C-alpha positions as a Markdown table, in Angstrom:
| # | Residue | x | y | z |
|---|---|---|---|---|
| 1 | Unk | -18.2 | -13.3 | 7.4 |
| 2 | Unk | -21.2 | -11.6 | 8.8 |
| 3 | Unk | -24.5 | -12.0 | 7.0 |
| 4 | Unk | -25.0 | -8.3 | 7.4 |
| 5 | Unk | -21.4 | -7.2 | 7.0 |
| 6 | Unk | -21.3 | -6.0 | 10.6 |
| 7 | Unk | -18.6 | -8.3 | 12.0 |
| 8 | Unk | -18.1 | -6.0 | 15.1 |
| 9 | Unk | -21.7 | -6.6 | 16.2 |
| 10 | Unk | -21.5 | -10.3 | 15.5 |
| 11 | Unk | -18.2 | -10.5 | 17.5 |
| 12 | Unk | -19.5 | -8.7 | 20.5 |
| 13 | Unk | -22.7 | -10.8 | 20.6 |
| 14 | Unk | -20.5 | -14.0 | 20.5 |
| 15 | Unk | -18.1 | -12.7 | 23.1 |
| 16 | Unk | -21.0 | -11.6 | 25.4 |
| 17 | Unk | -22.5 | -15.1 | 25.1 |
| 18 | Unk | -19.1 | -16.6 | 26.0 |
| 19 | Unk | -18.9 | -14.4 | 29.1 |
| 20 | Unk | -22.5 | -15.4 | 30.1 |
| 21 | Unk | -21.8 | -19.1 | 29.5 |
| 22 | Unk | -18.6 | -19.0 | 31.4 |
| 23 | Unk | -20.2 | -17.2 | 34.3 |
| 24 | Unk | -23.2 | -19.6 | 34.3 |
| 25 | Unk | -20.7 | -22.5 | 34.5 |
| 26 | Unk | -18.8 | -20.9 | 37.4 |
| 27 | Unk | -22.1 | -20.3 | 39.2 |
| 28 | Unk | -23.5 | -23.7 | 38.2 |
| 29 | Unk | -26.7 | -22.0 | 37.2 |
| 30 | Unk | -29.1 | -23.0 | 34.5 |
| 31 | Unk | -30.7 | -19.6 | 34.0 |
| 32 | Unk | -28.7 | -17.4 | 31.5 |
| 33 | Unk | -31.1 | -14.6 | 32.2 |
| 34 | Unk | -30.3 | -14.6 | 35.9 |
| 35 | Unk | -26.6 | -15.0 | 35.1 |
| 36 | Unk | -26.7 | -11.9 | 32.9 |
| 37 | Unk | -28.6 | -10.0 | 35.6 |
| 38 | Unk | -26.0 | -10.8 | 38.2 |
| 39 | Unk | -23.2 | -9.7 | 35.9 |
| 40 | Unk | -24.9 | -6.5 | 35.1 |
| 41 | Unk | -25.8 | -5.7 | 38.8 |
| 42 | Unk | -22.3 | -6.4 | 40.0 |
| 43 | Unk | -20.7 | -4.3 | 37.3 |
| 44 | Unk | -23.0 | -1.5 | 38.1 |
| 45 | Unk | -22.0 | -1.6 | 41.8 |
| 46 | Unk | -18.3 | -1.6 | 40.9 |
| 47 | Unk | -18.9 | 1.2 | 38.4 |
| 48 | Unk | -20.6 | 3.4 | 41.0 |
| 49 | Unk | -17.6 | 3.2 | 43.3 |
| 50 | Unk | -15.1 | 4.3 | 40.6 |
| 51 | Unk | -13.9 | 7.7 | 39.5 |
| 52 | Unk | -14.5 | 8.5 | 35.8 |
| 53 | Unk | -10.9 | 7.9 | 34.6 |
| 54 | Unk | -10.7 | 4.5 | 36.2 |
| 55 | Unk | -14.2 | 3.6 | 35.1 |
| 56 | Unk | -13.2 | 4.4 | 31.5 |
| 57 | Unk | -10.1 | 2.3 | 31.6 |
| 58 | Unk | -11.9 | -0.6 | 33.1 |
| 59 | Unk | -14.8 | -0.4 | 30.7 |
| 60 | Unk | -12.5 | -0.4 | 27.7 |
| 61 | Unk | -11.7 | -4.1 | 28.4 |
| 62 | Unk | -15.3 | -5.2 | 28.5 |
| 63 | Unk | -17.0 | -6.6 | 25.4 |
| 64 | Unk | -18.8 | -3.8 | 23.5 |
| 65 | Unk | -22.3 | -5.2 | 24.5 |
| 66 | Unk | -21.3 | -5.7 | 28.1 |
| 67 | Unk | -19.8 | -2.2 | 28.1 |
| 68 | Unk | -23.2 | -0.8 | 27.0 |
| 69 | Unk | -24.9 | -2.5 | 29.9 |
| 70 | Unk | -22.1 | -1.3 | 32.2 |
| 71 | Unk | -22.9 | 2.3 | 31.4 |
| 72 | Unk | -26.7 | 1.8 | 31.4 |
| 73 | Unk | -28.3 | 4.2 | 33.9 |
| 74 | Unk | -25.0 | 5.7 | 34.9 |
| 75 | Unk | -25.3 | 9.3 | 36.3 |
| 76 | Unk | -21.7 | 10.7 | 36.6 |
| 77 | Unk | -22.6 | 13.4 | 39.1 |
| 78 | Unk | -23.7 | 10.6 | 41.6 |
| 79 | Unk | -20.5 | 8.7 | 41.5 |
| 80 | Unk | -18.5 | 7.6 | 43.2 |
| 81 | Unk | -21.1 | 6.7 | 45.8 |
| 82 | Unk | -20.4 | 7.4 | 49.4 |
| 83 | Unk | -21.2 | 4.0 | 50.9 |
| 84 | Unk | -17.9 | 2.3 | 51.8 |
| 85 | Unk | -19.0 | -1.0 | 53.3 |
| 86 | Unk | -19.3 | -4.4 | 51.9 |
| 87 | Unk | -22.8 | -5.0 | 53.4 |
| 88 | Unk | -24.3 | -2.1 | 51.4 |
| 89 | Unk | -22.5 | -3.4 | 48.3 |
| 90 | Unk | -23.9 | -6.9 | 48.8 |
| 91 | Unk | -27.4 | -5.7 | 49.8 |
| 92 | Unk | -27.7 | -3.6 | 46.6 |
| 93 | Unk | -27.2 | -6.8 | 44.6 |
| 94 | Unk | -29.1 | -9.1 | 46.8 |
| 95 | Unk | -32.2 | -6.9 | 46.7 |
| 96 | Unk | -32.2 | -7.1 | 42.9 |
| 97 | Unk | -31.5 | -10.8 | 42.8 |
| 98 | Unk | -34.2 | -12.0 | 45.2 |
| 99 | Unk | -36.3 | -13.5 | 42.5 |
| 100 | Unk | -33.5 | -15.6 | 41.1 |
| 101 | Unk | -34.0 | -19.1 | 42.6 |
| 102 | Unk | -30.3 | -20.0 | 42.1 |
| 103 | Unk | -28.8 | -16.9 | 43.8 |
| 104 | Unk | -26.8 | -17.7 | 46.9 |
| 105 | Unk | -25.4 | -14.2 | 47.8 |
| 106 | Unk | -21.7 | -13.2 | 48.2 |
| 107 | Unk | -20.4 | -16.5 | 46.9 |
| 108 | Unk | -22.1 | -15.7 | 43.6 |
| 109 | Unk | -20.8 | -12.2 | 43.5 |
| 110 | Unk | -17.3 | -13.6 | 43.9 |
| 111 | Unk | -17.9 | -15.7 | 40.8 |
| 112 | Unk | -18.5 | -12.5 | 38.8 |
| 113 | Unk | -15.2 | -11.2 | 40.2 |
| 114 | Unk | -13.5 | -14.5 | 39.2 |
| 115 | Unk | -14.8 | -14.1 | 35.7 |
| 116 | Unk | -13.4 | -10.6 | 35.5 |
| 117 | Unk | -10.1 | -11.8 | 36.8 |
| 118 | Unk | -10.0 | -14.5 | 34.1 |
| 119 | Unk | -11.1 | -12.2 | 31.3 |
| 120 | Unk | -9.4 | -8.8 | 31.9 |
| 121 | Unk | -5.8 | -7.9 | 32.4 |
| 122 | Unk | -4.2 | -8.4 | 35.8 |
| 123 | Unk | -3.0 | -4.7 | 35.8 |
| 124 | Unk | -6.5 | -3.4 | 35.2 |
| 125 | Unk | -8.0 | -5.6 | 37.9 |
| 126 | Unk | -5.4 | -4.5 | 40.3 |
| 127 | Unk | -6.1 | -0.9 | 39.5 |
| 128 | Unk | -9.9 | -1.3 | 39.9 |
| 129 | Unk | -9.5 | -3.2 | 43.2 |
| 130 | Unk | -7.1 | -0.5 | 44.5 |
| 131 | Unk | -9.8 | 2.1 | 43.8 |
| 132 | Unk | -12.5 | 0.2 | 45.7 |
| 133 | Unk | -13.1 | 0.6 | 49.5 |
| 134 | Unk | -11.1 | -1.9 | 51.4 |
| 135 | Unk | -14.2 | -3.7 | 52.7 |
| 136 | Unk | -15.5 | -4.2 | 49.2 |
| 137 | Unk | -12.1 | -5.1 | 47.8 |
| 138 | Unk | -12.1 | -8.0 | 50.3 |
| 139 | Unk | -14.9 | -9.6 | 48.2 |
| 140 | Unk | -12.8 | -9.6 | 45.1 |
| 141 | Unk | -9.8 | -11.8 | 45.3 |
| 142 | Unk | -6.5 | -10.7 | 43.7 |
| 143 | Unk | -6.0 | -12.0 | 40.2 |
């Protein structure tokens, strides 16, 4: 039982820590802060390529706290974004991860996608991947 009687909050905090710990292990990183940053940035880039209906379906499977980060800064009228190539996708993440000593680039972005493959339903992953430009979809292996 939650000390405050707010089990939903305790549960989402615990689940978010599980996601961060699992991703840090996949990345072999010691910094949980950098791990969370990479997760957030990658989710934002995916988000910005999706139409609102698909975005809503995808986000429904994220832990509540991660879902809040997913929608942080979202401007619906600016999505989906027009860039369709993987280089722009990777560059947008790379430029924000420069200060993270452990960051290695696309191989780490793929670890985020592997986490999503492990944590979300196969059908939802397939739907999201199908809605991404082919060049970006190539970064995200099929579940």
